[in-house]
């Protein structure tokens, strides 16, 4: 059976929201709950959806973001536009209250998103745009392999929550250390066969683990997301050496070491003409 993944579009929405809770599921991941009436109608129906978050300019405290008017979308009126992509981890609505959870990897104060999340407190403001669309679960898949670093744990969480129990899940996680293993709930851990690799133990572990899975059947779908240059050889192995189809393999460079605001639409491997 061939694997297919349908897409759906959502109405464009740009929403002003306020931080209503902050917690730390792991020492270096800040879970920030965003609330506000403008979240009414928020839709995210795919495990790999993303929103664009607009952050305050640290110099002025002002958020420069586009706005939606009856005439369409207007550009920010001035100031530095600081935006980054994040995964909507969870959305709740009850009794006219709306809450959106986002998990931010806190990797220091060099990146404005990480710096904001690391210091965020209840009452802080943010602007959320999107998701513009959703890629739905792959139809025809009986097995899903997730390969993720910390930035793709929210997407992994969504895969685990959304996939029907008939689909087997194998996960290979590339993380800083064992403190990250507390990220998933006991129910989520029971749902998958997971292996954890710690970066302090050296490079190349993901590659070896992927190869150790052996043959990959045509009803297996593989989602890889995280640092772009780490993913390039993994995707090459799956597509070139194993000859898996494009429909079976999605590799998303969520960030690139040494690059500010890396564009995830850029090829993860610029030397690969098929990328
Ligand atoms: C579709 C999509 C979904 C994403 N979902 C999430 C999510 O749910 N949670 C999440 O945390 N991230 C997520 N990301 C990744 C996030 O957008 C990037 O990590 C982003 O660069 C962070 O912005 P920043 O301002 O902190 O750093 P930037 O200003 O972009 O970069 C500054 C420096 O920090 C480095 N850097 C960036 N990210 C990291 C990191 N994670 N660890 C170490 N160094 C880093 C850069 O290489 C650069 O040298 C997602 C990205 C995409 C494309």
PDB file of C-alpha atoms and ligand atoms in Angstrom:
ATOM      1  CA  UNK A   1       0.000   0.000   0.000  1.00  0.00           C
ATOM      2  CA  UNK A   2       1.406   3.427  -0.879  1.00  0.00           C
ATOM      3  CA  UNK A   3       1.626   6.162   1.692  1.00  0.00           C
ATOM      4  CA  UNK A   4      -0.147   9.462   1.102  1.00  0.00           C
ATOM      5  CA  UNK A   5      -0.411  12.598   3.192  1.00  0.00           C
ATOM      6  CA  UNK A   6      -3.255  15.046   2.524  1.00  0.00           C
ATOM      7  CA  UNK A   7      -3.060  18.725   3.361  1.00  0.00           C
ATOM      8  CA  UNK A   8      -5.660  21.230   4.446  1.00  0.00           C
ATOM      9  CA  UNK A   9      -5.556  25.058   4.561  1.00  0.00           C
ATOM     10  CA  UNK A  10      -6.760  27.242   7.443  1.00  0.00           C
ATOM     11  CA  UNK A  11      -7.990  30.849   7.374  1.00  0.00           C
ATOM     12  CA  UNK A  12      -5.174  33.333   7.958  1.00  0.00           C
ATOM     13  CA  UNK A  13      -5.228  34.577  11.559  1.00  0.00           C
ATOM     14  CA  UNK A  14      -2.894  36.819  13.530  1.00  0.00           C
ATOM     15  CA  UNK A  15      -3.645  36.800  17.241  1.00  0.00           C
ATOM     16  CA  UNK A  16      -2.487  38.848  20.219  1.00  0.00           C
ATOM     17  CA  UNK A  17      -2.010  36.595  23.225  1.00  0.00           C
ATOM     18  CA  UNK A  18      -0.756  36.760  26.793  1.00  0.00           C
ATOM     19  CA  UNK A  19       1.348  34.322  28.799  1.00  0.00           C
ATOM     20  CA  UNK A  20      -0.858  32.669  31.426  1.00  0.00           C
ATOM     21  CA  UNK A  21       1.479  29.930  32.727  1.00  0.00           C
ATOM     22  CA  UNK A  22       5.131  28.912  32.563  1.00  0.00           C
ATOM     23  CA  UNK A  23       6.594  25.539  33.540  1.00  0.00           C
ATOM     24  CA  UNK A  24       9.647  23.384  32.794  1.00  0.00           C
ATOM     25  CA  UNK A  25       8.883  19.801  31.664  1.00  0.00           C
ATOM     26  CA  UNK A  26      12.676  19.363  31.448  1.00  0.00           C
ATOM     27  CA  UNK A  27      15.431  21.710  32.688  1.00  0.00           C
ATOM     28  CA  UNK A  28      15.989  23.237  29.216  1.00  0.00           C
ATOM     29  CA  UNK A  29      12.458  23.262  27.821  1.00  0.00           C
ATOM     30  CA  UNK A  30      10.083  26.070  28.825  1.00  0.00           C
ATOM     31  CA  UNK A  31       6.393  25.222  28.406  1.00  0.00           C
ATOM     32  CA  UNK A  32       4.555  28.495  27.889  1.00  0.00           C
ATOM     33  CA  UNK A  33       0.781  28.662  27.922  1.00  0.00           C
ATOM     34  CA  UNK A  34      -0.631  31.487  25.798  1.00  0.00           C
ATOM     35  CA  UNK A  35      -4.177  32.687  26.415  1.00  0.00           C
ATOM     36  CA  UNK A  36      -6.633  35.244  25.117  1.00  0.00           C
ATOM     37  CA  UNK A  37      -9.955  35.653  23.369  1.00  0.00           C
ATOM     38  CA  UNK A  38      -8.215  36.079  19.996  1.00  0.00           C
ATOM     39  CA  UNK A  39      -7.383  32.344  20.115  1.00  0.00           C
ATOM     40  CA  UNK A  40     -11.041  31.589  19.399  1.00  0.00           C
ATOM     41  CA  UNK A  41     -11.202  29.467  16.233  1.00  0.00           C
ATOM     42  CA  UNK A  42      -7.565  28.327  16.474  1.00  0.00           C
ATOM     43  CA  UNK A  43      -7.148  25.168  14.363  1.00  0.00           C
ATOM     44  CA  UNK A  44      -4.226  22.776  14.212  1.00  0.00           C
ATOM     45  CA  UNK A  45      -5.058  19.389  12.736  1.00  0.00           C
ATOM     46  CA  UNK A  46      -1.673  17.932  11.771  1.00  0.00           C
ATOM     47  CA  UNK A  47       1.192  16.613  13.906  1.00  0.00           C
ATOM     48  CA  UNK A  48       3.797  18.747  12.122  1.00  0.00           C
ATOM     49  CA  UNK A  49       1.905  22.058  12.100  1.00  0.00           C
ATOM     50  CA  UNK A  50       3.705  25.242  12.984  1.00  0.00           C
ATOM     51  CA  UNK A  51       2.814  28.754  14.025  1.00  0.00           C
ATOM     52  CA  UNK A  52       4.911  31.861  13.489  1.00  0.00           C
ATOM     53  CA  UNK A  53       5.510  33.652  16.768  1.00  0.00           C
ATOM     54  CA  UNK A  54       6.377  37.370  16.842  1.00  0.00           C
ATOM     55  CA  UNK A  55       8.550  38.467  19.765  1.00  0.00           C
ATOM     56  CA  UNK A  56       9.126  41.874  21.375  1.00  0.00           C
ATOM     57  CA  UNK A  57      12.184  43.828  20.277  1.00  0.00           C
ATOM     58  CA  UNK A  58      14.407  43.609  23.389  1.00  0.00           C
ATOM     59  CA  UNK A  59      15.464  47.260  22.817  1.00  0.00           C
ATOM     60  CA  UNK A  60      11.928  48.695  22.920  1.00  0.00           C
ATOM     61  CA  UNK A  61       9.723  45.926  24.327  1.00  0.00           C
ATOM     62  CA  UNK A  62       7.404  46.477  21.330  1.00  0.00           C
ATOM     63  CA  UNK A  63       6.213  43.631  19.077  1.00  0.00           C
ATOM     64  CA  UNK A  64       6.374  44.427  15.364  1.00  0.00           C
ATOM     65  CA  UNK A  65       3.945  42.071  13.632  1.00  0.00           C
ATOM     66  CA  UNK A  66       1.596  42.130  10.649  1.00  0.00           C
ATOM     67  CA  UNK A  67      -2.099  42.688  11.315  1.00  0.00           C
ATOM     68  CA  UNK A  68      -5.272  41.617   9.553  1.00  0.00           C
ATOM     69  CA  UNK A  69      -7.683  44.335   8.530  1.00  0.00           C
ATOM     70  CA  UNK A  70     -10.738  44.290   6.276  1.00  0.00           C
ATOM     71  CA  UNK A  71      -8.407  45.368   3.483  1.00  0.00           C
ATOM     72  CA  UNK A  72      -6.167  42.338   4.080  1.00  0.00           C
ATOM     73  CA  UNK A  73      -2.847  41.883   5.815  1.00  0.00           C
ATOM     74  CA  UNK A  74      -0.926  45.029   6.713  1.00  0.00           C
ATOM     75  CA  UNK A  75       2.815  45.149   7.275  1.00  0.00           C
ATOM     76  CA  UNK A  76       4.191  46.043  10.716  1.00  0.00           C
ATOM     77  CA  UNK A  77       4.210  49.824  11.188  1.00  0.00           C
ATOM     78  CA  UNK A  78       7.809  49.969  12.332  1.00  0.00           C
ATOM     79  CA  UNK A  79      10.412  48.420  14.593  1.00  0.00           C
ATOM     80  CA  UNK A  80      12.402  45.226  14.248  1.00  0.00           C
ATOM     81  CA  UNK A  81      10.308  42.212  13.184  1.00  0.00           C
ATOM     82  CA  UNK A  82      11.473  39.191  15.205  1.00  0.00           C
ATOM     83  CA  UNK A  83       9.669  35.968  14.340  1.00  0.00           C
ATOM     84  CA  UNK A  84      10.398  32.238  14.668  1.00  0.00           C
ATOM     85  CA  UNK A  85       8.490  29.007  13.933  1.00  0.00           C
ATOM     86  CA  UNK A  86       7.145  26.805  16.752  1.00  0.00           C
ATOM     87  CA  UNK A  87       4.903  23.746  17.072  1.00  0.00           C
ATOM     88  CA  UNK A  88       1.479  24.165  18.667  1.00  0.00           C
ATOM     89  CA  UNK A  89       1.846  21.434  21.263  1.00  0.00           C
ATOM     90  CA  UNK A  90      -1.698  21.567  22.623  1.00  0.00           C
ATOM     91  CA  UNK A  91      -4.807  23.736  22.373  1.00  0.00           C
ATOM     92  CA  UNK A  92      -7.742  23.831  24.818  1.00  0.00           C
ATOM     93  CA  UNK A  93     -10.974  25.768  24.720  1.00  0.00           C
ATOM     94  CA  UNK A  94     -13.636  25.683  27.422  1.00  0.00           C
ATOM     95  CA  UNK A  95     -16.227  28.211  28.568  1.00  0.00           C
ATOM     96  CA  UNK A  96     -14.870  30.993  26.370  1.00  0.00           C
ATOM     97  CA  UNK A  97     -11.293  30.478  27.631  1.00  0.00           C
ATOM     98  CA  UNK A  98      -8.582  29.479  25.170  1.00  0.00           C
ATOM     99  CA  UNK A  99      -5.119  28.118  25.915  1.00  0.00           C
ATOM    100  CA  UNK A 100      -2.272  27.252  23.559  1.00  0.00           C
ATOM    101  CA  UNK A 101       0.852  25.455  24.847  1.00  0.00           C
ATOM    102  CA  UNK A 102       4.219  25.931  23.150  1.00  0.00           C
ATOM    103  CA  UNK A 103       7.424  24.191  24.248  1.00  0.00           C
ATOM    104  CA  UNK A 104      10.551  26.292  23.711  1.00  0.00           C
ATOM    105  CA  UNK A 105      14.043  24.839  23.821  1.00  0.00           C
ATOM    106  CA  UNK A 106      15.964  27.307  25.990  1.00  0.00           C
ATOM    107  CA  UNK A 107      19.447  27.296  24.454  1.00  0.00           C
ATOM    108  CA  UNK A 108      20.737  30.567  25.924  1.00  0.00           C
ATOM    109  CA  UNK A 109      20.147  34.267  25.344  1.00  0.00           C
ATOM    110  CA  UNK A 110      21.792  34.468  21.909  1.00  0.00           C
ATOM    111  CA  UNK A 111      18.546  33.727  20.037  1.00  0.00           C
ATOM    112  CA  UNK A 112      15.681  36.163  20.724  1.00  0.00           C
ATOM    113  CA  UNK A 113      13.053  33.394  20.931  1.00  0.00           C
ATOM    114  CA  UNK A 114      15.083  31.348  23.398  1.00  0.00           C
ATOM    115  CA  UNK A 115      15.918  34.464  25.434  1.00  0.00           C
ATOM    116  CA  UNK A 116      12.255  35.487  25.546  1.00  0.00           C
ATOM    117  CA  UNK A 117      11.090  32.015  26.587  1.00  0.00           C
ATOM    118  CA  UNK A 118      13.816  31.651  29.197  1.00  0.00           C
ATOM    119  CA  UNK A 119      12.662  34.819  30.964  1.00  0.00           C
ATOM    120  CA  UNK A 120       8.924  34.797  30.163  1.00  0.00           C
ATOM    121  CA  UNK A 121       6.499  35.492  32.991  1.00  0.00           C
ATOM    122  CA  UNK A 122       2.723  35.539  33.298  1.00  0.00           C
ATOM    123  CA  UNK A 123       1.298  38.644  31.606  1.00  0.00           C
ATOM    124  CA  UNK A 124       3.937  38.907  28.849  1.00  0.00           C
ATOM    125  CA  UNK A 125       2.639  39.507  25.314  1.00  0.00           C
ATOM    126  CA  UNK A 126       3.244  37.629  22.073  1.00  0.00           C
ATOM    127  CA  UNK A 127       1.689  37.521  18.606  1.00  0.00           C
ATOM    128  CA  UNK A 128       0.799  34.173  17.010  1.00  0.00           C
ATOM    129  CA  UNK A 129       0.250  33.783  13.256  1.00  0.00           C
ATOM    130  CA  UNK A 130      -1.100  30.578  11.732  1.00  0.00           C
ATOM    131  CA  UNK A 131      -1.038  27.682  11.322  1.00  0.00           C
ATOM    132  CA  UNK A 132      -1.686  28.414   7.643  1.00  0.00           C
ATOM    133  CA  UNK A 133      -2.320  24.745   6.990  1.00  0.00           C
ATOM    134  CA  UNK A 134      -1.952  21.206   8.240  1.00  0.00           C
ATOM    135  CA  UNK A 135      -0.414  18.084   6.773  1.00  0.00           C
ATOM    136  CA  UNK A 136      -2.585  15.277   8.031  1.00  0.00           C
ATOM    137  CA  UNK A 137      -1.538  11.817   9.231  1.00  0.00           C
ATOM    138  CA  UNK A 138      -0.088   9.613   6.475  1.00  0.00           C
ATOM    139  CA  UNK A 139      -2.707   7.223   5.184  1.00  0.00           C
ATOM    140  CA  UNK A 140      -1.513   3.696   4.500  1.00  0.00           C
ATOM    141  CA  UNK A 141       1.204   3.741   7.189  1.00  0.00           C
ATOM    142  CA  UNK A 142       1.294   0.829   9.640  1.00  0.00           C
ATOM    143  CA  UNK A 143       4.601   1.907  11.207  1.00  0.00           C
ATOM    144  CA  UNK A 144       5.924   5.416  11.907  1.00  0.00           C
ATOM    145  CA  UNK A 145       9.546   6.134  12.769  1.00  0.00           C
ATOM    146  CA  UNK A 146      10.229   9.442  14.534  1.00  0.00           C
ATOM    147  CA  UNK A 147      13.753  10.865  14.585  1.00  0.00           C
ATOM    148  CA  UNK A 148      13.906  14.046  16.638  1.00  0.00           C
ATOM    149  CA  UNK A 149      16.027  16.356  18.735  1.00  0.00           C
ATOM    150  CA  UNK A 150      14.588  18.565  21.502  1.00  0.00           C
ATOM    151  CA  UNK A 151      13.020  21.067  19.057  1.00  0.00           C
ATOM    152  CA  UNK A 152      10.921  18.261  17.547  1.00  0.00           C
ATOM    153  CA  UNK A 153       9.753  16.709  20.826  1.00  0.00           C
ATOM    154  CA  UNK A 154       6.515  18.762  20.592  1.00  0.00           C
ATOM    155  CA  UNK A 155       5.897  17.419  17.069  1.00  0.00           C
ATOM    156  CA  UNK A 156       6.774  13.904  18.308  1.00  0.00           C
ATOM    157  CA  UNK A 157       4.301  14.325  21.157  1.00  0.00           C
ATOM    158  CA  UNK A 158       1.626  15.241  18.639  1.00  0.00           C
ATOM    159  CA  UNK A 159       2.454  12.230  16.444  1.00  0.00           C
ATOM    160  CA  UNK A 160       2.211   9.937  19.476  1.00  0.00           C
ATOM    161  CA  UNK A 161      -1.121  11.445  20.559  1.00  0.00           C
ATOM    162  CA  UNK A 162      -2.678  11.481  17.102  1.00  0.00           C
ATOM    163  CA  UNK A 163      -1.637   8.175  15.538  1.00  0.00           C
ATOM    164  CA  UNK A 164      -4.175   5.364  15.884  1.00  0.00           C
ATOM    165  CA  UNK A 165      -3.035   2.576  18.236  1.00  0.00           C
ATOM    166  CA  UNK A 166      -2.902   0.197  15.256  1.00  0.00           C
ATOM    167  CA  UNK A 167       0.191   2.080  14.015  1.00  0.00           C
ATOM    168  CA  UNK A 168       3.471   0.969  15.600  1.00  0.00           C
ATOM    169  CA  UNK A 169       5.773   3.858  16.625  1.00  0.00           C
ATOM    170  CA  UNK A 170       9.562   3.630  16.768  1.00  0.00           C
ATOM    171  CA  UNK A 171      11.378   6.723  18.045  1.00  0.00           C
ATOM    172  CA  UNK A 172      15.043   7.714  18.011  1.00  0.00           C
ATOM    173  CA  UNK A 173      15.681  10.794  20.150  1.00  0.00           C
ATOM    174  CA  UNK A 174      18.882  12.811  19.929  1.00  0.00           C
ATOM    175  CA  UNK A 175      19.048  14.893  23.115  1.00  0.00           C
ATOM    176  CA  UNK A 176      21.521  16.564  25.459  1.00  0.00           C
ATOM    177  CA  UNK A 177      21.249  14.108  28.359  1.00  0.00           C
ATOM    178  CA  UNK A 178      18.926  11.845  30.361  1.00  0.00           C
ATOM    179  CA  UNK A 179      17.053  14.809  31.935  1.00  0.00           C
ATOM    180  CA  UNK A 180      15.113  15.124  28.663  1.00  0.00           C
ATOM    181  CA  UNK A 181      13.564  11.652  29.009  1.00  0.00           C
ATOM    182  CA  UNK A 182      11.023  13.029  31.482  1.00  0.00           C
ATOM    183  CA  UNK A 183       9.476  14.997  28.595  1.00  0.00           C
ATOM    184  CA  UNK A 184       6.883  12.344  27.712  1.00  0.00           C
ATOM    185  CA  UNK A 185       4.066  11.069  29.932  1.00  0.00           C
ATOM    186  CA  UNK A 186       4.011   7.420  31.038  1.00  0.00           C
ATOM    187  CA  UNK A 187       1.156   6.773  28.568  1.00  0.00           C
ATOM    188  CA  UNK A 188       3.166   8.276  25.708  1.00  0.00           C
ATOM    189  CA  UNK A 189       6.244   6.245  26.656  1.00  0.00           C
ATOM    190  CA  UNK A 190       4.131   3.076  26.670  1.00  0.00           C
ATOM    191  CA  UNK A 191       2.849   3.902  23.189  1.00  0.00           C
ATOM    192  CA  UNK A 192       6.272   3.799  21.453  1.00  0.00           C
ATOM    193  CA  UNK A 193       9.511   1.842  21.213  1.00  0.00           C
ATOM    194  CA  UNK A 194      11.981   4.634  21.996  1.00  0.00           C
ATOM    195  CA  UNK A 195      15.743   4.817  22.069  1.00  0.00           C
ATOM    196  CA  UNK A 196      17.479   7.865  23.563  1.00  0.00           C
ATOM    197  CA  UNK A 197      20.905   9.065  22.446  1.00  0.00           C
ATOM    198  CA  UNK A 198      22.882  11.659  24.383  1.00  0.00           C
ATOM    199  CA  UNK A 199      24.945  14.117  22.371  1.00  0.00           C
ATOM    200  CA  UNK A 200      27.709  14.070  24.995  1.00  0.00           C
ATOM    201  CA  UNK A 201      28.330  10.437  23.930  1.00  0.00           C
ATOM    202  CA  UNK A 202      29.378  11.583  20.458  1.00  0.00           C
ATOM    203  CA  UNK A 203      28.105  12.020  16.917  1.00  0.00           C
ATOM    204  CA  UNK A 204      26.884   9.334  14.544  1.00  0.00           C
ATOM    205  CA  UNK A 205      24.654   7.513  17.008  1.00  0.00           C
ATOM    206  CA  UNK A 206      21.454   8.332  15.113  1.00  0.00           C
ATOM    207  CA  UNK A 207      22.955   7.077  11.878  1.00  0.00           C
ATOM    208  CA  UNK A 208      23.980   3.773  13.519  1.00  0.00           C
ATOM    209  CA  UNK A 209      20.579   3.400  15.190  1.00  0.00           C
ATOM    210  CA  UNK A 210      18.697   4.040  11.959  1.00  0.00           C
ATOM    211  CA  UNK A 211      20.845   1.485  10.120  1.00  0.00           C
ATOM    212  CA  UNK A 212      20.315  -1.005  12.957  1.00  0.00           C
ATOM    213  CA  UNK A 213      16.558  -0.920  12.251  1.00  0.00           C
ATOM    214  CA  UNK A 214      17.395  -2.892   9.108  1.00  0.00           C
ATOM    215  CA  UNK A 215      15.001  -3.085   6.190  1.00  0.00           C
ATOM    216  CA  UNK A 216      12.182  -0.563   6.145  1.00  0.00           C
ATOM    217  CA  UNK A 217       8.951  -1.712   4.536  1.00  0.00           C
ATOM    218  CA  UNK A 218       6.828   0.281   2.121  1.00  0.00           C
ATOM    219  CA  UNK A 219       4.112   0.906   4.719  1.00  0.00           C
ATOM    220  CA  UNK A 220       6.559   2.683   7.055  1.00  0.00           C
ATOM    221  CA  UNK A 221       6.578   6.500   7.233  1.00  0.00           C
ATOM    222  CA  UNK A 222       9.616   8.314   8.645  1.00  0.00           C
ATOM    223  CA  UNK A 223       9.550  11.818  10.128  1.00  0.00           C
ATOM    224  CA  UNK A 224      12.910  13.391  10.890  1.00  0.00           C
ATOM    225  CA  UNK A 225      13.177  16.863  12.416  1.00  0.00           C
ATOM    226  CA  UNK A 226      15.830  18.823  14.236  1.00  0.00           C
ATOM    227  CA  UNK A 227      19.211  20.341  13.400  1.00  0.00           C
ATOM    228  CA  UNK A 228      19.427  20.430   9.588  1.00  0.00           C
ATOM    229  CA  UNK A 229      23.006  19.251   9.004  1.00  0.00           C
ATOM    230  CA  UNK A 230      22.493  16.319  11.419  1.00  0.00           C
ATOM    231  CA  UNK A 231      19.525  15.151   9.348  1.00  0.00           C
ATOM    232  CA  UNK A 232      21.156  15.365   5.905  1.00  0.00           C
ATOM    233  CA  UNK A 233      23.099  12.041   6.059  1.00  0.00           C
ATOM    234  CA  UNK A 234      20.115  10.277   7.651  1.00  0.00           C
ATOM    235  CA  UNK A 235      17.787  11.376   4.877  1.00  0.00           C
ATOM    236  CA  UNK A 236      20.432  10.419   2.297  1.00  0.00           C
ATOM    237  CA  UNK A 237      20.647   6.905   3.805  1.00  0.00           C
ATOM    238  CA  UNK A 238      16.872   6.461   3.720  1.00  0.00           C
ATOM    239  CA  UNK A 239      16.301   7.841   0.236  1.00  0.00           C
ATOM    240  CA  UNK A 240      19.503   6.841  -1.578  1.00  0.00           C
ATOM    241  CA  UNK A 241      20.768   3.672   0.120  1.00  0.00           C
ATOM    242  CA  UNK A 242      17.411   2.151   1.056  1.00  0.00           C
ATOM    243  CA  UNK A 243      15.644   3.698  -1.939  1.00  0.00           C
ATOM    244  CA  UNK A 244      12.571   4.742   0.052  1.00  0.00           C
ATOM    245  CA  UNK A 245      10.044   6.912  -1.763  1.00  0.00           C
ATOM    246  CA  UNK A 246       9.604  10.666  -1.194  1.00  0.00           C
ATOM    247  CA  UNK A 247       6.156   9.944   0.267  1.00  0.00           C
ATOM    248  CA  UNK A 248       7.742   7.769   2.969  1.00  0.00           C
ATOM    249  CA  UNK A 249      10.359  10.232   4.216  1.00  0.00           C
ATOM    250  CA  UNK A 250       9.907  13.788   5.512  1.00  0.00           C
ATOM    251  CA  UNK A 251      13.005  15.534   6.845  1.00  0.00           C
ATOM    252  CA  UNK A 252      12.562  19.042   8.300  1.00  0.00           C
ATOM    253  CA  UNK A 253      15.514  21.200   9.306  1.00  0.00           C
ATOM    254  CA  UNK A 254      14.002  22.998  12.308  1.00  0.00           C
ATOM    255  CA  UNK A 255      17.228  24.919  12.951  1.00  0.00           C
ATOM    256  CA  UNK A 256      20.798  24.993  11.682  1.00  0.00           C
ATOM    257  CA  UNK A 257      23.845  25.233  13.916  1.00  0.00           C
ATOM    258  CA  UNK A 258      25.452  28.677  13.591  1.00  0.00           C
ATOM    259  CA  UNK A 259      22.590  30.163  11.525  1.00  0.00           C
ATOM    260  CA  UNK A 260      20.211  32.777  12.942  1.00  0.00           C
ATOM    261  CA  UNK A 261      16.555  32.311  12.009  1.00  0.00           C
ATOM    262  CA  UNK A 262      17.319  29.419   9.638  1.00  0.00           C
ATOM    263  CA  UNK A 263      14.680  29.036   6.915  1.00  0.00           C
ATOM    264  CA  UNK A 264      13.126  25.564   7.045  1.00  0.00           C
ATOM    265  CA  UNK A 265      12.129  25.832   3.398  1.00  0.00           C
ATOM    266  CA  UNK A 266      15.815  25.837   2.449  1.00  0.00           C
ATOM    267  CA  UNK A 267      17.223  22.405   1.452  1.00  0.00           C
ATOM    268  CA  UNK A 268      18.663  20.514   4.431  1.00  0.00           C
ATOM    269  CA  UNK A 269      21.421  19.377   2.082  1.00  0.00           C
ATOM    270  CA  UNK A 270      22.262  22.080  -0.513  1.00  0.00           C
ATOM    271  CA  UNK A 271      24.585  19.618  -2.325  1.00  0.00           C
ATOM    272  CA  UNK A 272      21.717  17.213  -3.022  1.00  0.00           C
ATOM    273  CA  UNK A 273      19.955  18.093  -6.311  1.00  0.00           C
ATOM    274  CA  UNK A 274      16.861  16.151  -5.212  1.00  0.00           C
ATOM    275  CA  UNK A 275      16.496  18.201  -2.015  1.00  0.00           C
TER     276      UNK A 275
HETATM  277  C1  LIG B   1       8.244  23.837  11.584  1.00  0.00           C
HETATM  278  C2  LIG B   1       9.113  24.179  12.805  1.00  0.00           C
HETATM  279  C3  LIG B   1       8.680  23.851  14.077  1.00  0.00           C
HETATM  280  C4  LIG B   1       9.491  24.116  15.199  1.00  0.00           C
HETATM  281  N1  LIG B   1       9.030  23.815  16.447  1.00  0.00           N
HETATM  282  C5  LIG B   1       9.797  24.106  17.524  1.00  0.00           C
HETATM  283  C6  LIG B   1       9.314  23.844  18.845  1.00  0.00           C
HETATM  284  O1  LIG B   1       8.163  23.411  19.044  1.00  0.00           O
HETATM  285  N2  LIG B   1      10.137  24.110  19.890  1.00  0.00           N
HETATM  286  C7  LIG B   1      11.412  24.638  19.695  1.00  0.00           C
HETATM  287  O2  LIG B   1      12.132  24.867  20.685  1.00  0.00           O
HETATM  288  N3  LIG B   1      11.871  24.919  18.460  1.00  0.00           N
HETATM  289  C8  LIG B   1      11.093  24.681  17.388  1.00  0.00           C
HETATM  290  N4  LIG B   1      11.554  24.980  16.138  1.00  0.00           N
HETATM  291  C9  LIG B   1      12.926  25.492  16.005  1.00  0.00           C
HETATM  292  C10 LIG B   1      13.050  27.001  16.285  1.00  0.00           C
HETATM  293  O3  LIG B   1      12.248  27.736  15.380  1.00  0.00           O
HETATM  294  C11 LIG B   1      14.549  27.382  16.099  1.00  0.00           C
HETATM  295  O4  LIG B   1      15.351  26.692  17.026  1.00  0.00           O
HETATM  296  C12 LIG B   1      14.787  28.881  16.177  1.00  0.00           C
HETATM  297  O5  LIG B   1      15.993  29.145  15.509  1.00  0.00           O
HETATM  298  C13 LIG B   1      14.889  29.404  17.607  1.00  0.00           C
HETATM  299  O6  LIG B   1      15.067  30.804  17.527  1.00  0.00           O
HETATM  300  P1  LIG B   1      16.075  31.588  18.472  1.00  0.00           P
HETATM  301  O7  LIG B   1      15.687  33.020  18.374  1.00  0.00           O
HETATM  302  O8  LIG B   1      16.100  30.944  19.821  1.00  0.00           O
HETATM  303  O9  LIG B   1      17.501  31.351  17.813  1.00  0.00           O
HETATM  304  P2  LIG B   1      18.063  32.017  16.442  1.00  0.00           P
HETATM  305  O10 LIG B   1      18.136  33.509  16.579  1.00  0.00           O
HETATM  306  O11 LIG B   1      17.307  31.506  15.275  1.00  0.00           O
HETATM  307  O12 LIG B   1      19.538  31.434  16.389  1.00  0.00           O
HETATM  308  C14 LIG B   1      20.595  31.958  17.220  1.00  0.00           C
HETATM  309  C15 LIG B   1      21.662  30.863  17.366  1.00  0.00           C
HETATM  310  O13 LIG B   1      21.109  29.803  18.141  1.00  0.00           O
HETATM  311  C16 LIG B   1      21.244  28.567  17.451  1.00  0.00           C
HETATM  312  N5  LIG B   1      20.060  27.742  17.756  1.00  0.00           N
HETATM  313  C17 LIG B   1      18.796  27.873  17.272  1.00  0.00           C
HETATM  314  N6  LIG B   1      17.992  26.941  17.802  1.00  0.00           N
HETATM  315  C18 LIG B   1      18.754  26.202  18.630  1.00  0.00           C
HETATM  316  C19 LIG B   1      18.496  25.083  19.473  1.00  0.00           C
HETATM  317  N7  LIG B   1      17.280  24.525  19.570  1.00  0.00           N
HETATM  318  N8  LIG B   1      19.529  24.568  20.202  1.00  0.00           N
HETATM  319  C20 LIG B   1      20.777  25.114  20.125  1.00  0.00           C
HETATM  320  N9  LIG B   1      21.084  26.177  19.348  1.00  0.00           N
HETATM  321  C21 LIG B   1      20.068  26.719  18.608  1.00  0.00           C
HETATM  322  C22 LIG B   1      21.351  28.944  15.968  1.00  0.00           C
HETATM  323  O14 LIG B   1      22.064  27.961  15.247  1.00  0.00           O
HETATM  324  C23 LIG B   1      22.102  30.267  16.037  1.00  0.00           C
HETATM  325  O15 LIG B   1      23.498  30.048  16.117  1.00  0.00           O
HETATM  326  C24 LIG B   1      10.752  24.732  15.014  1.00  0.00           C
HETATM  327  C25 LIG B   1      11.177  25.093  13.723  1.00  0.00           C
HETATM  328  C26 LIG B   1      10.369  24.804  12.638  1.00  0.00           C
HETATM  329  C27 LIG B   1      10.841  25.198  11.258  1.00  0.00           C
END
